Short mmCIF file of C-alpha atoms and ligand atoms in Angstrom, two decimals:
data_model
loop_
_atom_site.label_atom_id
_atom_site.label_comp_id
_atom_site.label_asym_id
_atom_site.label_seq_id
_atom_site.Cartn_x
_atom_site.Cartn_y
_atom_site.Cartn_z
CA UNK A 1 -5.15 -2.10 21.42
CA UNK A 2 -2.44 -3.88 23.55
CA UNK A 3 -1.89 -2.89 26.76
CA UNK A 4 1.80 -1.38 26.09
CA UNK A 5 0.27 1.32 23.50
CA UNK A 6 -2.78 1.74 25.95
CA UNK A 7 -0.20 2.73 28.46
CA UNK A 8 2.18 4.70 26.62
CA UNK A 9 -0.90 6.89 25.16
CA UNK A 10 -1.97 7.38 28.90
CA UNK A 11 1.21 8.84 29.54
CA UNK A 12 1.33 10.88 25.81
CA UNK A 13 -1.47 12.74 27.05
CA UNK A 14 -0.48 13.38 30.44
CA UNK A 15 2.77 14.79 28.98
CA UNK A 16 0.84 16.55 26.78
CA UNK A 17 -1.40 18.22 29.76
CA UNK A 18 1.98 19.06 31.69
CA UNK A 19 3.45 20.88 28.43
CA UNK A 20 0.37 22.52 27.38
CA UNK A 21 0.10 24.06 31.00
CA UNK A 22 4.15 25.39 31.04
CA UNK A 23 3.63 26.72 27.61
CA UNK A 24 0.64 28.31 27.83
CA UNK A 25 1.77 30.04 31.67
CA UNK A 26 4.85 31.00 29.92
CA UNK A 27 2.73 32.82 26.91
CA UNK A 28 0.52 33.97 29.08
CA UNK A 29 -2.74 32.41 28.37
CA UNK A 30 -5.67 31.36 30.40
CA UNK A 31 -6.69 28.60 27.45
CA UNK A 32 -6.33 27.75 23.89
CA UNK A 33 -9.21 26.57 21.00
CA UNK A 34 -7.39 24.13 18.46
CA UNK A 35 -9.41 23.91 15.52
CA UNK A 36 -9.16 20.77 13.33
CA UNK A 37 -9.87 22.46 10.21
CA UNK A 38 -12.31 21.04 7.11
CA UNK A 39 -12.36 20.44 3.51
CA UNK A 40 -14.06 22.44 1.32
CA UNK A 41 -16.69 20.55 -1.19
CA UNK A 42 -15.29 21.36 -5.11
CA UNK A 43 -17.13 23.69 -6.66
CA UNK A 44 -20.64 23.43 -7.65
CA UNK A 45 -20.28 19.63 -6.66
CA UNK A 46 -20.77 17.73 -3.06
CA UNK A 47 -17.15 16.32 -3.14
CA UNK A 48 -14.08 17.16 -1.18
CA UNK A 49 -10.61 16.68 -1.65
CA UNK A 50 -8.69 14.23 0.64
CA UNK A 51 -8.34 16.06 4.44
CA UNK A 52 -5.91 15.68 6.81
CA UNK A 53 -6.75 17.33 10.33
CA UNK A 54 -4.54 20.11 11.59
CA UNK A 55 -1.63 18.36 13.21
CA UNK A 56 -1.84 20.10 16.69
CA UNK A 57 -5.47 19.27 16.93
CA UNK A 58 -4.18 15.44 16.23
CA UNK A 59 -1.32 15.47 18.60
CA UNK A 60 -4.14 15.03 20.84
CA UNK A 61 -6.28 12.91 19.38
CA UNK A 62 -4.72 11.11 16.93
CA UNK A 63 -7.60 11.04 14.63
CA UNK A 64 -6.42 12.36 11.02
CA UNK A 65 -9.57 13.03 9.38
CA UNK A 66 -11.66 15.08 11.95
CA UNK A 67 -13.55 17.91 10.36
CA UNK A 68 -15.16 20.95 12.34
CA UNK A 69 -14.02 20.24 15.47
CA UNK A 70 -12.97 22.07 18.41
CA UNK A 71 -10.53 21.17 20.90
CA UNK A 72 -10.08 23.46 24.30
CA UNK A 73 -7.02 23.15 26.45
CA UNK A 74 -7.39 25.44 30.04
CA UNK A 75 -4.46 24.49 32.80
CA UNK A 76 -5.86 21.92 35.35
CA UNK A 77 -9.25 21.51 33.48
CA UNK A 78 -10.10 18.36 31.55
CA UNK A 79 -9.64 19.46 27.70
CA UNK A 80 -12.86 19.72 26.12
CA UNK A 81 -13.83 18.31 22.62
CA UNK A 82 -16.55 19.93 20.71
CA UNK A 83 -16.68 16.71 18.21
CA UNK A 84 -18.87 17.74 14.87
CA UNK A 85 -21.17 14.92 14.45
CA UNK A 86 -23.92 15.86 12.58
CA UNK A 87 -27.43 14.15 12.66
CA UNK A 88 -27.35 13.20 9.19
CA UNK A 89 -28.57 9.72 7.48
CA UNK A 90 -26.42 10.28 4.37
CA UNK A 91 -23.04 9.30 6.22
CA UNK A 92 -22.07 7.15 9.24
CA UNK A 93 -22.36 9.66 12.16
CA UNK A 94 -18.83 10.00 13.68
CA UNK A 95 -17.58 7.90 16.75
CA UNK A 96 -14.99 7.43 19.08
CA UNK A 97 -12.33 5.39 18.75
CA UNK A 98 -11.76 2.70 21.87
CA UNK A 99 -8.81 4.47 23.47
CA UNK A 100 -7.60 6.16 26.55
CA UNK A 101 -7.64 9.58 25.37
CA UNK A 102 -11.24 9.55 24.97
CA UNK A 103 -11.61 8.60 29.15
CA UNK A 104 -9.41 11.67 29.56
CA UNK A 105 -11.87 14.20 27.39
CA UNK A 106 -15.01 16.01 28.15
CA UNK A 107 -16.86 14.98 25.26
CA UNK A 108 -19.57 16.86 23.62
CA UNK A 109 -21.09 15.81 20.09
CA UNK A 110 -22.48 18.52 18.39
CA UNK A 111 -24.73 18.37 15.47
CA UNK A 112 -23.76 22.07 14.13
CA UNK A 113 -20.63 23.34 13.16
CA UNK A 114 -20.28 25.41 16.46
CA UNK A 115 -17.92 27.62 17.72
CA UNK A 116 -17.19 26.95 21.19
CA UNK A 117 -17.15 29.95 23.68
CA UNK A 118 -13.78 29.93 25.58
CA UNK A 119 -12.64 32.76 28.66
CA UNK A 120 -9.78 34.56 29.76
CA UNK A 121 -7.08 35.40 27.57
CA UNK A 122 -7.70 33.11 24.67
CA UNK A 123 -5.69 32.10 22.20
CA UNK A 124 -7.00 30.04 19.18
CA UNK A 125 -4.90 27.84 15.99
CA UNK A 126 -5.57 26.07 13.39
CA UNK A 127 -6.61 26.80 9.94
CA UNK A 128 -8.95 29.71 11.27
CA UNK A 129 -9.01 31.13 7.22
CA UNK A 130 -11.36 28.50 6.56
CA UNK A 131 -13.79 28.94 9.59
CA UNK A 132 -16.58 31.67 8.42
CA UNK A 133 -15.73 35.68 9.34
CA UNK A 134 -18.24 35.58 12.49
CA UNK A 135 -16.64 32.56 14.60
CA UNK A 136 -13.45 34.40 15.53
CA UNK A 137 -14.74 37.74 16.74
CA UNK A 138 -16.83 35.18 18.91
CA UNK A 139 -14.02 33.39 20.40
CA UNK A 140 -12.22 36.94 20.84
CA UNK A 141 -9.07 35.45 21.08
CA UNK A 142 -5.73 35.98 19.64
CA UNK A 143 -5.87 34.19 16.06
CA UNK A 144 -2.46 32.05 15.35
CA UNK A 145 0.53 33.45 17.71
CA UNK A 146 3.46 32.97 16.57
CA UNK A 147 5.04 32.06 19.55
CA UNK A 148 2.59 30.14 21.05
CA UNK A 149 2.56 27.85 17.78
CA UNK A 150 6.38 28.05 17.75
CA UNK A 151 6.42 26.89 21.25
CA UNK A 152 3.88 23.84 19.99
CA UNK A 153 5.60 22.88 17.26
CA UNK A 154 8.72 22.20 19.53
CA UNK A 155 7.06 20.22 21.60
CA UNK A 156 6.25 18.23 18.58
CA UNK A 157 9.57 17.43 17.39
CA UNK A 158 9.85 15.60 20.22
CA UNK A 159 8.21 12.36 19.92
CA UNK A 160 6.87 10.34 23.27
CA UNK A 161 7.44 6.81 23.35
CA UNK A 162 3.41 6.23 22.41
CA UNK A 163 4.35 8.54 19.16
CA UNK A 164 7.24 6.25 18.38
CA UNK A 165 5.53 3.01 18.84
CA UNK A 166 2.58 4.61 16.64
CA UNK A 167 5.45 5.33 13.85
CA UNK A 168 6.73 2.04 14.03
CA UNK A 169 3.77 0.65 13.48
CA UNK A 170 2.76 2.37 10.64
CA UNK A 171 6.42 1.50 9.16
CA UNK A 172 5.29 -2.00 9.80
CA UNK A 173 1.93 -2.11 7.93
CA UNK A 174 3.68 -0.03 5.14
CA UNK A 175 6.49 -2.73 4.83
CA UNK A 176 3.82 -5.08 4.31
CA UNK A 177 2.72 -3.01 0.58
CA UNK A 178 6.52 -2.15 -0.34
CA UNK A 179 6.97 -6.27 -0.35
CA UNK A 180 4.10 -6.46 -2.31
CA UNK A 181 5.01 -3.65 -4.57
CA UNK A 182 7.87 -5.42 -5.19
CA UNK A 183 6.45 -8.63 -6.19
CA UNK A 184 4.15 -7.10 -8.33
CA UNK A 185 6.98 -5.25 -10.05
CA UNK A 186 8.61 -9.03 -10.60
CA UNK A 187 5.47 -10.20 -11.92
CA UNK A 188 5.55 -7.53 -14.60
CA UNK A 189 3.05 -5.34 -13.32
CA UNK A 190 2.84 -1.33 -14.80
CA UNK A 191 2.17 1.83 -11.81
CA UNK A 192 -0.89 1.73 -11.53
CA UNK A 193 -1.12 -2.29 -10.93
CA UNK A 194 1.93 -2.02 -8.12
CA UNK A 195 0.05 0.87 -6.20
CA UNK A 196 -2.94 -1.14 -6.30
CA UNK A 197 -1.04 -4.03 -4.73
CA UNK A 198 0.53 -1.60 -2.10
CA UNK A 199 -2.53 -0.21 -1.22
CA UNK A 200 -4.20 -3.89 -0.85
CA UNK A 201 -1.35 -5.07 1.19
CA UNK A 202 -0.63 -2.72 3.64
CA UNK A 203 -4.33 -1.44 4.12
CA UNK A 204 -5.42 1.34 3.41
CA UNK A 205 -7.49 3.40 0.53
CA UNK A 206 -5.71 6.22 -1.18
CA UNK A 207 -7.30 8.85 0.75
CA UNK A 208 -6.07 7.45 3.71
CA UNK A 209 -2.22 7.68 2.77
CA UNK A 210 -0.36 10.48 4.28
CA UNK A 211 1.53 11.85 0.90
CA UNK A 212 0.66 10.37 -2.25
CA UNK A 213 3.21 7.47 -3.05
CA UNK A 214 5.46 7.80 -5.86
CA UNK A 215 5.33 4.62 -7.82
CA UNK A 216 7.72 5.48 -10.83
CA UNK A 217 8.89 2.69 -13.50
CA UNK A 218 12.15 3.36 -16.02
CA UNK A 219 12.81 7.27 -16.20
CA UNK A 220 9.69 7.72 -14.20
CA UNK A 221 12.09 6.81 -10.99
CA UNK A 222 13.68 10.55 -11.86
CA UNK A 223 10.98 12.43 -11.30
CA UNK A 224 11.07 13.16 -7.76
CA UNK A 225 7.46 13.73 -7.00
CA UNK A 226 6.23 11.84 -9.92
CA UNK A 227 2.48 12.08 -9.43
CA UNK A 228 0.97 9.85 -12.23
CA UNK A 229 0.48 5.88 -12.59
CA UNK A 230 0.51 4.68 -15.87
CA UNK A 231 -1.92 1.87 -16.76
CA UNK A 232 -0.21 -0.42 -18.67
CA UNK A 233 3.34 -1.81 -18.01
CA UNK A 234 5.96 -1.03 -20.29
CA UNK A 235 8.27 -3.37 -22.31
CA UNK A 236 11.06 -2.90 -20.82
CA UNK A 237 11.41 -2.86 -16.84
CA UNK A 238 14.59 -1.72 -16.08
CA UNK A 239 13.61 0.10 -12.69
CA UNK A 240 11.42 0.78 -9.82
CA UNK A 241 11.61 3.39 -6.88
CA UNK A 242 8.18 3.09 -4.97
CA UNK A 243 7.98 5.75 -2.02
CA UNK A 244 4.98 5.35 -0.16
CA UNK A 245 3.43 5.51 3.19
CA UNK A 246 1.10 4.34 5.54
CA UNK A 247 -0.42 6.19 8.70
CA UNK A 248 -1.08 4.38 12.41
CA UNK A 249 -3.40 6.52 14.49
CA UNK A 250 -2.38 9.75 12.58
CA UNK A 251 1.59 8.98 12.36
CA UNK A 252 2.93 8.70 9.65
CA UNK A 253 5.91 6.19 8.04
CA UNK A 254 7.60 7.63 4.53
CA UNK A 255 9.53 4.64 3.42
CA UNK A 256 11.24 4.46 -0.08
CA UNK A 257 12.67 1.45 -2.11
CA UNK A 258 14.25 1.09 -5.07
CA UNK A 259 15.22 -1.95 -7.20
CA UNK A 260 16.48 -3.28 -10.32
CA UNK A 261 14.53 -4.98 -12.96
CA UNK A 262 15.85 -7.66 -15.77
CA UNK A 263 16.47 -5.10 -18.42
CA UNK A 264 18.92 -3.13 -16.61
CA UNK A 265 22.37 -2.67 -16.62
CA UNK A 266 24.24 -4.69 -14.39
CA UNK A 267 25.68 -1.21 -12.90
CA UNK A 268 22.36 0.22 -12.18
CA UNK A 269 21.74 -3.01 -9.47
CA UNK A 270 25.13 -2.46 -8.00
CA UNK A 271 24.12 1.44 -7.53
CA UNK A 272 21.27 0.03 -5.50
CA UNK A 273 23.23 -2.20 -3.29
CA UNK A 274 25.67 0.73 -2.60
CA UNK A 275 22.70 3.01 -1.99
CA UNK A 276 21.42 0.57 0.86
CA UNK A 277 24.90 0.77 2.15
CA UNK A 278 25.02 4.40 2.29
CA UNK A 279 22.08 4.56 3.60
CA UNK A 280 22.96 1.97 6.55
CA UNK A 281 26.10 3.72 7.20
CA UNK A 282 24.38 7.36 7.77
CA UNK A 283 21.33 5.81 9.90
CA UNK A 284 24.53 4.14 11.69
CA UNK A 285 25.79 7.85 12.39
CA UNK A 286 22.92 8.96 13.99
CA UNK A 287 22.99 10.43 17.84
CA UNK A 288 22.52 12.96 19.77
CA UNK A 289 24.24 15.71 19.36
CA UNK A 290 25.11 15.12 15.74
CA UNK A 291 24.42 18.12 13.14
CA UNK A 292 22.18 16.87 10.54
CA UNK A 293 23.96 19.70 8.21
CA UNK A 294 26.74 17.78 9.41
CA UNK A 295 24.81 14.56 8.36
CA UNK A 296 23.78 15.50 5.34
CA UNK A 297 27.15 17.24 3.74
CA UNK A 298 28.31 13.41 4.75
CA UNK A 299 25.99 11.74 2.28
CA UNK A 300 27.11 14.13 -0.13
CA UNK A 301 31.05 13.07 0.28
CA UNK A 302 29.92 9.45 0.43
CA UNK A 303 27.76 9.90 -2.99
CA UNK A 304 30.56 11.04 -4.22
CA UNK A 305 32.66 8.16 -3.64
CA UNK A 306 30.17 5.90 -4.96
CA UNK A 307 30.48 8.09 -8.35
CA UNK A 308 34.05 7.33 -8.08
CA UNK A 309 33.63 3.83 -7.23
CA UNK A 310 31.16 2.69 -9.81
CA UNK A 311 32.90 4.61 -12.47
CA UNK A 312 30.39 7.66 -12.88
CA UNK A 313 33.12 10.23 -11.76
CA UNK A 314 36.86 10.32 -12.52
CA UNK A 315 37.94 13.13 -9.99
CA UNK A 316 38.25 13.33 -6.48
CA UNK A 317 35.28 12.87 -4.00
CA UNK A 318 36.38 16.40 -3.08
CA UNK A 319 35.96 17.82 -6.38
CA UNK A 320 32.28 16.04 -7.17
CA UNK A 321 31.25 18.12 -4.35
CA UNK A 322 32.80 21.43 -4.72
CA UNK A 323 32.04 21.11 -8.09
CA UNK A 324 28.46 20.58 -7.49
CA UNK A 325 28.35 16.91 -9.02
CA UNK A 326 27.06 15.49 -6.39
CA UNK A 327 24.66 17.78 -6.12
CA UNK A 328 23.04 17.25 -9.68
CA UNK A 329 23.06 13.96 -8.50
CA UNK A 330 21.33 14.22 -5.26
CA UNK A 331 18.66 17.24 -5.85
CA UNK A 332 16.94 16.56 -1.99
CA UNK A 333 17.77 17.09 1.79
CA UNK A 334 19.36 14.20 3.46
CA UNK A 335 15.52 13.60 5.27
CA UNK A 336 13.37 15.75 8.03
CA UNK A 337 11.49 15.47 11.05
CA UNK A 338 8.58 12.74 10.66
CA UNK A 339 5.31 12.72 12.62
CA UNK A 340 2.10 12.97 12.41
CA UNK A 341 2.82 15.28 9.39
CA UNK A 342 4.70 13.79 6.83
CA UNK A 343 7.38 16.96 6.50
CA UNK A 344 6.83 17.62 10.47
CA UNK A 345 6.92 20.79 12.05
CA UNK A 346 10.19 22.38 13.52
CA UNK A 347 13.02 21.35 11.16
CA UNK A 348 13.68 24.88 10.40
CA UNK A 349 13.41 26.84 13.35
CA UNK A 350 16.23 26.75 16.73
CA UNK A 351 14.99 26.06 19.76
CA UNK A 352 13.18 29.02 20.37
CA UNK A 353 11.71 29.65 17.32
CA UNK A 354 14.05 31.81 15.38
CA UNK A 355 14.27 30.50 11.55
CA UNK A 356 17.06 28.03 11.08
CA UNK A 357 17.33 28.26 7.31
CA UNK A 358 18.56 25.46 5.22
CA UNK A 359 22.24 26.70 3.88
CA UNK A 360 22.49 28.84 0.92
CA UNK A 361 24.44 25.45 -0.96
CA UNK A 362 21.66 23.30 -0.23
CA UNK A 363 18.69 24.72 -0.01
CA UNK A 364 15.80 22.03 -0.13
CA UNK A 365 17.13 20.50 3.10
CA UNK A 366 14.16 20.83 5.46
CA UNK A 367 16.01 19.68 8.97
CA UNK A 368 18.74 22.07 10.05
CA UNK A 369 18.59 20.85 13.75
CA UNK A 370 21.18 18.99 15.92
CA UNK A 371 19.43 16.00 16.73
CA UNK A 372 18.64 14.35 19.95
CA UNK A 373 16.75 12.35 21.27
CA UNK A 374 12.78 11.69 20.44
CA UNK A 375 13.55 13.37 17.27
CA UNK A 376 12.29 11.07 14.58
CA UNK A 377 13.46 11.51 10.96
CA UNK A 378 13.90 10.33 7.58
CA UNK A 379 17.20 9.06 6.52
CA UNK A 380 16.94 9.25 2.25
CA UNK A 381 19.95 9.37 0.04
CA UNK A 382 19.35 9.66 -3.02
CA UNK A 383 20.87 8.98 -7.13
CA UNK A 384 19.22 9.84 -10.16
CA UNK A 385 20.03 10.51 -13.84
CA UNK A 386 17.93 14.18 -14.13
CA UNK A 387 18.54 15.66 -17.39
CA UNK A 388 18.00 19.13 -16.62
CA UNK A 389 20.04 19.23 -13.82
CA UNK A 390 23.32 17.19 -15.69
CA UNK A 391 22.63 19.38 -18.35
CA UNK A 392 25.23 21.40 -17.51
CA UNK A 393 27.24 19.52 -16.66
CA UNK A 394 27.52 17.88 -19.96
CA UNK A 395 28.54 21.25 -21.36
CA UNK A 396 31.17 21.62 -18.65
CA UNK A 397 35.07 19.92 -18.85
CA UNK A 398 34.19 17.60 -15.51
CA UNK A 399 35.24 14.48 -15.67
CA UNK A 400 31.87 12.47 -15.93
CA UNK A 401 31.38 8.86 -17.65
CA UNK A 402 29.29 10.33 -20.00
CA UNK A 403 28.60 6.85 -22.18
CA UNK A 404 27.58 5.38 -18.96
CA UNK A 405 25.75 8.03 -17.43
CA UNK A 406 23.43 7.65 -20.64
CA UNK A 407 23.22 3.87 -20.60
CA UNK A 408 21.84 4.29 -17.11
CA UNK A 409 19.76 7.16 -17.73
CA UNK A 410 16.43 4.76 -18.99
CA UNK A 411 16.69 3.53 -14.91
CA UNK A 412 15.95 6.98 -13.43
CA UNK A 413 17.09 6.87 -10.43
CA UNK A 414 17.48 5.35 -6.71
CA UNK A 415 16.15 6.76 -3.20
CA UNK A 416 16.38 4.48 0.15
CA UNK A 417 14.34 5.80 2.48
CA UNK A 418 14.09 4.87 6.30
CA UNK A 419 12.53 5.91 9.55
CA UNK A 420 14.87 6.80 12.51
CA UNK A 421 14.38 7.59 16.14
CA UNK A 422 17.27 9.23 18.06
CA UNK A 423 17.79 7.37 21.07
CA UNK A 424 19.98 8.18 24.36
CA UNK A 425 22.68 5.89 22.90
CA UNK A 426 22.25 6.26 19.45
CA UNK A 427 19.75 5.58 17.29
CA UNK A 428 16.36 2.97 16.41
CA UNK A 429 15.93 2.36 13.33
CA UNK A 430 11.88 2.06 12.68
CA UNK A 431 12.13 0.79 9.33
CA UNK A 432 12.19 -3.08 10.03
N1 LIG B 1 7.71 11.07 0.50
C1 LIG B 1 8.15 12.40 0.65
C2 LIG B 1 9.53 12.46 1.14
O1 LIG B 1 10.24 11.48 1.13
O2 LIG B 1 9.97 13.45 1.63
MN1 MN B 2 9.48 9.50 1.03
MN1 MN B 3 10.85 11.61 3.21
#
């Protein structure tokens, strides 16, 4: 661990200490159990599904794949980590990482899934539906408070320097597999090869990633959450969009290229260059103090324009977007906040805690905030050929290039996805 990130997590924690204490005086509570959650096995079987530890309990720790754990946070007391680490000779018993947090914890390694006893006016969150029905009349505490976790997930959205540097280093290491994605792709490879050379490259198994990547060839580059990875490569390659992340001590990066292969149209590659430029340009735009409704209805006049530019649309930028062209287009939110959840926490809500629903005209946006600064978030415009969603469209008297919507149809579709701090002055962009 260099000495900069040894620092900067000193001072993550002792930011967290001083926030914990205001919020939980201002709530009124004398201390707070954070449970890290747990996988259940499947049934009849001794397997689990992947696990990702609840992200309040990791704001602390950092550690993504803690299981039965307790952490408890009282003002001007040392937190306390009840650490599940069972005596067991099947597995490798769990141990600490070599970091600063760890000199900053009471420790205690227990072999049973406890439940740790915890005074005054407690509060405890965390996926408490999974603990068993006698652990939270033991804690007698009040179970998931709205505010309180409201008040959390605020202090969230605002990332300390150590959170930043952990993002950008996990933006880093995931660069590292979308190069080698993208060789693989020139070397002919089908899905499942290129997510095996991501994976290789940028190090990690595919439990360990924090959303499973999207690795979609042809038409599969549509299909926004495309979930499969076909095993052989098909004939023609006349696209890839590969979406995929990476996690550095439980933050996440959520990075997404897209490129042309040697069966596509000439117009599909020039789509991709003016993606990256749209892309640039909105990252460019980023401040404090700008809406990212504001942000986002931007992306949809520029998409527009790029419609009109490449031949797609033969009306005014105004009209692709009234008309809700643009729209069929571009399915997704502009981004959201990014953290050690991959969709962070507090994109919806105002400052204190009342909803802050996306707008009736574009409902999957998942950031409604005014950004500023430690906010980190996606920037991730997006262009695909979706046929239910042009469907009617077609049936409509718009003035789409029909011929050359289908020609470009076999490509699926574009995303460009980068990482972006907020700054004082502007913005950092974490996606090297
Ligand atoms: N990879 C999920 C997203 O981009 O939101
Ligand atoms: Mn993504
Ligand atoms: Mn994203």
């Amino acid at each position: 661990m260099s000495i900069t990130l040894f620092n900067l997590q000193r001072d993550h924690i002792a930011h967290l200490q001083r926030a914990y204490e205001t919020i939980l005086a201002n709530q009124g509570f004398d201390s707070l159990a954070i449970y890290s959650g747990h996988a259940s096995v499947h049934f009849a079987d001794d397997h689990t599904p992947t696990f990702q530890s609840y992200g309040h309990f990791m704001h602390w720790v950092g550690l993504a794949d803690v299981q039965h754990s307790w952490l408890i946070i009282q003002p001007e007391k040392r937190p306390q980590l009840y650490l599940y680490a069972p005596a067991d000779f099947w597995h490798l018993p769990t141990h600490l990482p070599e970091e600063p947090w760890v000199a900053e914890f009471d420790v205690h390694f227990c072999s049973d899934k406890i439940t740790p006893s915890i005074n005054g006016n407690a509060a405890i969150i965390g996926d408490t539906e999974r603990l068993s029905a006698s652990a939270i009349p033991t804690l007698k505490a009040a179970c998931q408070p709205e505010q309180l976790v409201n008040a959390l997930d605020e202090l969230r959205l605002f990332k300390t320097p150590y959170e930043i540097a952990c993002i950008r280093e996990a933006n880093r290491l995931a660069l590292a597999g979308h190069e080698a994605a993208h060789a693989a792709f020139i070397g002919a490879s089908g899905e499942l090869d290129i997510q095996l050379a991501y994976l290789a490259a940028s190090r990690q198994r595919e439990s360990n990633v924090p959303y499973q990547n999207i690795i979609g060839l042809n038409e599969h580059a549509g299909v926004l959450h495309y979930q499969h990875y076909d095993l052989t490569a098909p004939k023609q390659r006349y696209s890839l969009l590969v979406d995929a992340g990476r996690r550095f001590r439980g933050y996440c990066a959520d990075i997404t290229r897209a490129y042309a292969g040697p069966d596509a149209p000439a117009a599909f590659g020039e789509l991709v260059t003016a993606m990256h430029g749209l892309k640039d340009e909105l990252v460019s735009s980023i401040a404090p103090g700008v809406s990212f409704i504001a942000l986002h209805e931007q992306m949809h006049h520029h998409l527009a324009e790029i419609l009109i530019a490449h031949d797609l649309f033969k009306g005014s930028a105004e009209q692709a977007v009234a008309e809700g062209v643009t729209r069929a287009f571009c399915p997704h939110g502009l981004g959201h906040s990014l953290g050690l959840q991959v969709h962070d926490v507090a994109g919806l809500r105002h400052p204190n805690g009342t909803p802050a629903p996306a707008p009736e005209n574009h409902p999957a946006l998942r950031l409604t905030r005014t950004l500023s600064t430690g906010m980190v978030v996606t920037i991730e415009p997006g262009l695909y050929f979706i046929t239910m969603l042009l469907a009617p469209l077609r049936n409509s008297t718009l003035p789409l290039n029909w011929k050359l919507i289908d020609q470009l149809s076999p490509c699926g579709g574009i995303r460009i996805e980068d990482n972006v701090a907020v700054t004082e002055s502007g913005f950092d962009n974490l996606t090297p």
